Coordinates of C-alpha atoms in Angstrom, one line a residue:
M30 CA 0.0 0.0 0.0
Q31 CA 1.6 3.2 -1.2
A32 CA 1.4 6.0 1.4
F33 CA 1.5 9.7 0.6
P34 CA 2.3 12.7 2.8
R35 CA -1.2 12.9 4.1
G36 CA -2.6 12.0 7.4
T37 CA -3.9 8.5 7.9
T38 CA -6.8 9.3 10.1
A39 CA -10.4 8.9 9.0
T40 CA -10.4 12.4 7.5
P41 CA -6.9 12.7 6.0
T42 CA -5.5 16.1 5.3
A43 CA -2.3 17.2 3.7
V44 CA 0.6 17.3 6.1
V45 CA 2.5 20.5 6.4
V46 CA 6.2 20.2 7.5
P47 CA 7.8 23.3 8.9
P48 CA 10.7 24.4 6.7
S49 CA 13.1 24.1 9.7
L50 CA 12.2 20.4 10.1
A51 CA 11.8 19.5 6.4
L52 CA 14.1 16.9 5.0
P53 CA 13.6 16.8 1.2
V54 CA 15.9 13.8 0.8
V55 CA 13.6 11.7 3.0
E56 CA 10.5 12.9 1.2
S57 CA 11.9 12.1 -2.2
A58 CA 14.3 9.2 -1.8
F59 CA 12.5 7.2 1.0
P60 CA 9.0 6.5 -0.3
R61 CA 6.5 5.8 2.4
R62 CA 4.3 2.8 2.3
L63 CA 1.9 1.2 4.8
H64 CA 1.4 -2.5 5.5
P65 CA -1.9 -3.6 3.9
Y66 CA -3.1 -4.8 7.3
W67 CA -3.0 -1.3 8.7
P68 CA -6.7 -0.5 8.8
R69 CA -7.4 -3.7 10.7
L70 CA -4.3 -3.0 12.8
Q71 CA -5.6 0.3 13.9
E72 CA -8.9 -1.1 14.9
K73 CA -7.5 -4.0 16.9
T74 CA -4.9 -1.9 18.7
R75 CA -7.7 0.5 19.7
Q76 CA -9.6 -2.5 21.1
W77 CA -6.5 -3.7 22.9
L78 CA -5.9 -0.4 24.6
L79 CA -9.5 -0.6 25.9
E80 CA -9.3 -4.2 27.0
K81 CA -6.0 -3.7 28.8
R82 CA -7.3 -0.4 30.4
L83 CA -4.3 1.5 29.2
M84 CA -6.6 4.4 28.1
P85 CA -10.2 5.1 29.1
A86 CA -12.8 4.7 26.5
D87 CA -13.4 8.4 25.9
K88 CA -9.7 9.0 25.4
V89 CA -9.4 6.1 23.0
R90 CA -12.3 7.4 21.0
E91 CA -11.0 10.9 20.8
Y92 CA -7.2 10.4 20.6
A93 CA -6.1 6.9 19.7
D94 CA -6.2 7.1 16.0
G95 CA -4.8 10.6 15.9
L96 CA -1.8 9.5 17.9
C97 CA -0.8 7.4 14.9
Y98 CA 1.0 4.7 16.9
T99 CA -0.2 2.0 14.5
D100 CA 0.8 4.1 11.5
L101 CA 4.4 4.2 12.8
M102 CA 4.7 0.4 13.0
A103 CA 2.7 -0.3 9.8
G104 CA 5.2 1.9 7.9
Y105 CA 8.2 0.1 9.4
Y106 CA 7.7 -3.6 9.5
L107 CA 6.5 -4.2 6.0
G108 CA 6.1 -7.8 5.0
A109 CA 5.5 -8.9 8.6
P110 CA 2.8 -11.5 9.1
D111 CA -0.4 -9.9 10.3
E112 CA -0.1 -11.6 13.7
V113 CA 3.4 -10.4 14.2
L114 CA 2.6 -6.8 13.2
Q115 CA -0.3 -6.8 15.6
A116 CA 1.8 -7.9 18.5
I117 CA 4.5 -5.3 17.6
A118 CA 1.9 -2.5 17.2
D119 CA 0.3 -3.3 20.6
Y120 CA 3.7 -3.4 22.2
S121 CA 4.5 -0.1 20.6
A122 CA 1.3 1.5 21.9
W123 CA 2.1 0.2 25.4
F124 CA 5.6 1.7 25.1
F125 CA 4.2 5.2 24.5
V126 CA 1.8 4.8 27.4
W127 CA 4.7 3.7 29.6
D128 CA 6.7 6.7 28.5
D129 CA 3.7 8.9 29.5
R130 CA 3.5 7.2 32.9
H131 CA 7.3 7.8 33.4
D132 CA 6.9 11.4 32.5
R133 CA 4.1 12.0 34.9
Y134 CA 6.1 10.3 37.7
V135 CA 9.0 12.7 36.9
V136 CA 6.7 15.8 36.8
H137 CA 5.1 14.9 40.2
G138 CA 8.3 13.6 41.8
R139 CA 6.8 10.2 42.5
T140 CA 10.1 8.4 43.1
G141 CA 8.6 5.5 45.1
D142 CA 6.0 4.8 42.5
W143 CA 8.6 4.8 39.7
R144 CA 10.9 2.5 41.7
R145 CA 8.0 0.0 42.2
L146 CA 7.1 0.1 38.5
R147 CA 10.7 -0.4 37.4
H148 CA 11.0 -3.5 39.5
R149 CA 7.7 -4.9 38.4
L150 CA 8.6 -4.5 34.7
H151 CA 11.9 -6.3 35.2
A152 CA 10.0 -9.1 36.9
A153 CA 7.3 -9.2 34.1
L154 CA 10.0 -9.4 31.4
D155 CA 11.5 -12.4 33.0
A156 CA 8.2 -14.2 33.8
P157 CA 5.5 -12.6 31.7
R158 CA 2.9 -15.3 32.2
H159 CA 3.0 -14.8 36.0
H160 CA 2.1 -11.1 35.5
L161 CA -0.8 -11.3 33.0
C162 CA -3.3 -10.5 35.8
H163 CA -1.2 -7.9 37.6
P164 CA -3.4 -5.2 39.2
D165 CA -1.5 -2.5 37.5
P166 CA -2.8 -2.4 33.9
L167 CA 0.5 -1.2 32.6
V168 CA 2.3 -4.2 34.0
A169 CA -0.4 -6.7 32.9
A170 CA -0.4 -5.2 29.3
F171 CA 3.4 -5.4 29.2
A172 CA 3.2 -9.1 30.2
D173 CA 0.6 -9.7 27.5
S174 CA 2.8 -8.1 24.8
V175 CA 5.9 -10.0 25.9
V176 CA 4.1 -13.3 25.9
R177 CA 3.0 -12.7 22.3
L178 CA 6.4 -11.5 21.1
Y179 CA 8.1 -14.5 22.7
G180 CA 6.0 -16.8 20.7
F181 CA 7.5 -16.1 17.2
L182 CA 11.1 -17.2 17.3
S183 CA 13.4 -19.2 19.5
R184 CA 14.3 -19.0 23.2
T185 CA 17.6 -17.5 22.2
W186 CA 15.8 -14.5 20.5
N187 CA 13.6 -14.2 23.6
Q188 CA 16.6 -14.0 25.9
R189 CA 18.2 -11.4 23.6
F190 CA 15.0 -9.3 23.6
A191 CA 14.8 -9.5 27.4
R192 CA 18.4 -8.5 27.8
H193 CA 17.9 -5.5 25.6
F194 CA 14.7 -4.4 27.3
H195 CA 16.2 -4.8 30.8
A196 CA 18.7 -2.2 29.6
V197 CA 15.9 0.0 28.4
I198 CA 14.2 0.0 31.8
E199 CA 17.5 0.9 33.5
A200 CA 18.1 3.7 31.0
Y201 CA 14.6 5.1 31.9
D202 CA 15.7 4.9 35.5
R203 CA 18.8 7.0 34.8
E204 CA 16.6 9.5 32.9
F205 CA 14.3 9.6 35.8
R206 CA 17.1 10.5 38.1
N207 CA 18.6 13.1 35.7
R208 CA 15.3 14.8 35.3
T209 CA 14.3 14.9 39.0
E210 CA 17.8 16.2 39.8
G211 CA 17.9 18.7 36.9
R212 CA 21.1 17.1 35.6
V213 CA 21.9 17.6 31.9
P214 CA 24.1 14.7 30.7
R215 CA 27.2 15.5 28.7
V216 CA 26.9 14.8 24.9
E217 CA 28.5 11.4 24.8
E218 CA 26.7 10.2 27.9
Y219 CA 23.5 11.4 26.5
L220 CA 24.0 9.7 23.1
T221 CA 24.8 6.4 24.9
L222 CA 21.7 6.7 27.1
R223 CA 19.5 7.7 24.2
R224 CA 20.2 4.5 22.4
H225 CA 18.5 2.7 25.2
T226 CA 15.7 5.1 26.0
F227 CA 14.8 5.1 22.4
A228 CA 15.1 1.3 22.4
H229 CA 17.4 1.1 19.4
W230 CA 18.1 -2.6 19.7
I231 CA 14.5 -3.5 20.5
W232 CA 13.1 -2.2 17.3
T233 CA 16.1 -3.8 15.5
D234 CA 15.4 -7.1 17.2
L235 CA 11.8 -7.0 15.9
L236 CA 12.9 -6.9 12.3
E237 CA 13.6 -10.6 12.6
P238 CA 10.1 -11.9 13.6
S239 CA 8.8 -9.5 10.9
A240 CA 11.1 -11.3 8.4
G241 CA 10.1 -14.7 9.9
Y242 CA 13.8 -15.5 10.4
E243 CA 16.1 -15.3 13.4
L244 CA 19.5 -14.0 12.2
P245 CA 22.6 -15.8 13.5
D246 CA 25.0 -13.8 15.6
A247 CA 27.6 -14.1 12.8
V248 CA 25.3 -12.0 10.6
R249 CA 23.8 -9.6 13.1
K250 CA 27.2 -8.7 14.4
K251 CA 28.7 -7.9 11.0
P252 CA 29.8 -4.3 11.1
A253 CA 27.8 -3.5 8.0
Y254 CA 24.5 -4.8 9.5
R255 CA 25.1 -3.2 12.8
R256 CA 26.0 0.1 11.2
A257 CA 22.9 0.2 9.0
A258 CA 20.7 -0.7 12.0
L259 CA 22.3 1.9 14.2
L260 CA 22.1 4.7 11.6
S261 CA 18.4 4.1 11.1
Q262 CA 17.7 4.3 14.8
E263 CA 20.0 7.3 15.4
F264 CA 18.1 9.1 12.7
A265 CA 14.8 8.5 14.6
A266 CA 16.1 9.5 18.0
W267 CA 17.9 12.7 16.8
Y268 CA 15.0 13.7 14.5
N269 CA 12.8 13.4 17.6
D270 CA 15.1 15.6 19.5
L271 CA 15.2 18.1 16.7
C272 CA 11.4 18.3 16.6
S273 CA 11.1 18.4 20.4
L274 CA 13.9 20.9 21.2
P275 CA 12.0 24.2 21.4
K276 CA 9.2 22.8 23.6
E277 CA 11.7 20.9 25.9
I278 CA 13.8 24.0 26.4
A279 CA 10.6 25.9 27.3
G280 CA 9.7 23.1 29.8
D281 CA 13.1 23.2 31.5
E282 CA 13.9 19.7 30.2
V283 CA 17.3 18.1 30.5
H284 CA 17.1 15.2 28.0
N285 CA 17.7 16.3 24.5
L286 CA 20.8 16.3 22.3
G287 CA 20.4 20.0 21.6
I288 CA 20.2 20.8 25.4
S289 CA 23.3 18.8 26.0
L290 CA 25.1 20.7 23.2
I291 CA 23.9 24.1 24.6
T292 CA 24.8 23.2 28.2
H293 CA 28.1 21.5 27.8
E294 CA 29.4 22.6 24.4
G295 CA 28.5 26.3 24.7
L296 CA 26.3 26.3 21.6
T297 CA 23.6 28.9 21.1
L298 CA 20.0 27.6 20.4
E299 CA 20.4 28.2 16.7
E300 CA 23.8 26.5 16.6
A301 CA 22.4 23.5 18.5
V302 CA 19.5 23.2 16.1
D303 CA 22.0 23.3 13.2
E304 CA 24.2 20.7 14.8
V305 CA 21.3 18.3 15.5
R306 CA 20.0 18.7 12.0
R307 CA 23.5 18.1 10.6
R308 CA 23.7 14.8 12.5
V309 CA 20.2 13.8 11.3
E310 CA 21.1 14.5 7.7
R311 CA 24.4 12.6 8.1
C312 CA 22.5 9.6 9.3
V313 CA 20.5 9.6 6.0
S314 CA 23.5 9.9 3.8
E315 CA 25.6 7.4 5.7
F316 CA 22.7 4.9 5.8
T317 CA 22.6 4.7 2.0
E318 CA 26.3 3.6 2.0
A319 CA 25.7 1.1 4.8
E320 CA 22.6 -0.2 3.0
R321 CA 24.7 -1.0 0.0
D322 CA 27.2 -2.9 2.2
V323 CA 24.4 -5.0 3.7
L324 CA 23.0 -5.8 0.3
R325 CA 26.4 -7.0 -0.8
L326 CA 26.5 -9.1 2.4
A327 CA 23.1 -10.6 1.4
D328 CA 24.5 -11.4 -2.0
D329 CA 27.4 -13.2 -0.4
L330 CA 25.1 -15.2 1.8
A331 CA 23.2 -16.6 -1.2
D332 CA 25.6 -19.5 -1.7
G333 CA 23.3 -21.8 -3.7
T334 CA 22.0 -23.7 -0.7
V335 CA 18.4 -23.4 0.6
H336 CA 19.7 -22.1 3.9
G337 CA 21.8 -19.5 2.1
K338 CA 18.8 -18.4 0.0
E339 CA 16.6 -18.0 3.1
L340 CA 19.2 -16.2 5.1
S341 CA 20.0 -13.8 2.2
A342 CA 16.2 -13.0 1.8
A343 CA 15.9 -12.4 5.6
V344 CA 18.8 -9.9 5.6
R345 CA 17.3 -8.1 2.6
A346 CA 13.9 -7.9 4.4
C347 CA 15.6 -6.5 7.5
V348 CA 17.6 -3.8 5.8
G349 CA 14.6 -2.9 3.6
N350 CA 12.7 -2.2 6.7
M351 CA 15.5 -0.3 8.3
R352 CA 15.1 2.0 5.2
N353 CA 11.4 2.3 6.0
W354 CA 12.1 3.6 9.4
F355 CA 13.3 6.9 8.0
S356 CA 10.1 7.8 6.2
T357 CA 7.7 6.4 8.9
V358 CA 9.5 8.2 11.7
Y359 CA 9.6 11.4 9.7
W360 CA 5.9 11.6 8.8
F361 CA 4.9 10.3 12.3
H362 CA 6.4 13.4 13.9
H363 CA 4.2 15.6 11.7
E364 CA 1.0 13.6 11.9
S365 CA 0.8 12.4 15.5
G366 CA -1.2 14.3 18.1
R367 CA 1.7 13.6 20.5
Y368 CA 3.6 16.5 19.0
R369 CA 0.8 19.1 18.8
V370 CA 1.7 20.7 22.1
D371 CA 0.6 24.2 21.0
S372 CA -3.0 22.9 20.7
W373 CA -3.2 21.5 24.2
D374 CA -5.1 23.4 26.9
D375 CA -2.4 22.6 29.4
R376 CA 1.0 22.4 27.7
S377 CA 2.4 20.4 30.6
T378 CA -0.1 17.6 30.4
P379 CA -1.0 15.7 27.2
P380 CA -4.8 15.7 26.7
Y381 CA -4.8 11.9 26.1
V382 CA -3.3 11.2 29.5
T383 CA -5.6 10.9 32.6
N384 CA -4.7 10.5 36.3
E385 CA -5.9 6.9 36.2
A386 CA -3.9 6.0 33.1
A387 CA -0.8 7.7 34.6
G388 CA -1.2 5.6 37.8
E389 CA -2.4 8.6 39.8
K390 CA -5.4 8.8 42.1

């Protein structure tokens, strides 16, 4: 399904990208498509949010489609079996809800609540079936997502996914402490932390069930493959920072590449914006080089055997979806209601978040 720069809600409108955030190379060289399952995906994820009590019914009706969480995943994992894409989309929606809960705990200084949630998520990741009926809907929904994701590939893949997500949880804990203490991390520290809070390796891991093939370590750890994967994820994280920088400065935030550059490198706001944009654009240009290296790797893997043919096809599917990440992330930032802060009645509180959904009474 070819997708165009128009919103994907029930009443699509042309998307206007501010000139300061426009990336003509992404718009022209990274065509956007959506998985053909997308309309059903949107409907079922909306139902899942209700069933798991992650958002109240009125908020789901008013905001779920406009947040475009399913659009983001349907534009990334093309070729995935419907069941796999559904599990990924539900997990992604959960991730955004978790991120909102984390934010509200920071804003209200709820250190004890965050500590308890952190420990519960670690436990649910290791034993998800034991947490399916947890009283906290966020924990129960996470367990449900993990059980489903663990059903597609081998125990080895599951262990890798768990290892990577344990690191994400700990990175969120570090961000919690930085934000509550008002501490701006230095640039290199921030870049390392961001790779975990943005879950770089989680979204990369999920390329494999989407391709229906678990890649061996010898392929995943090839410099060409890792470089392409990292560049696609760095683009997403830094473009997010570029789009969020003005509002995060206004909100006295501490976690943004631009804020680290201003604080520790002495850059002005304009210089920081230019530097973040330069890094974003470099990710795009360097990815095209890395992509060619991965495609050559795929050619080399096709050694005439059935195994070689299947492995080569899986690598091609994975790097093809890495490419999709550029366009789907780009348009998501200009379509999702998550980033329309200027239209919120209270700029400090997203309208789709309620006290109940954020674990507050």
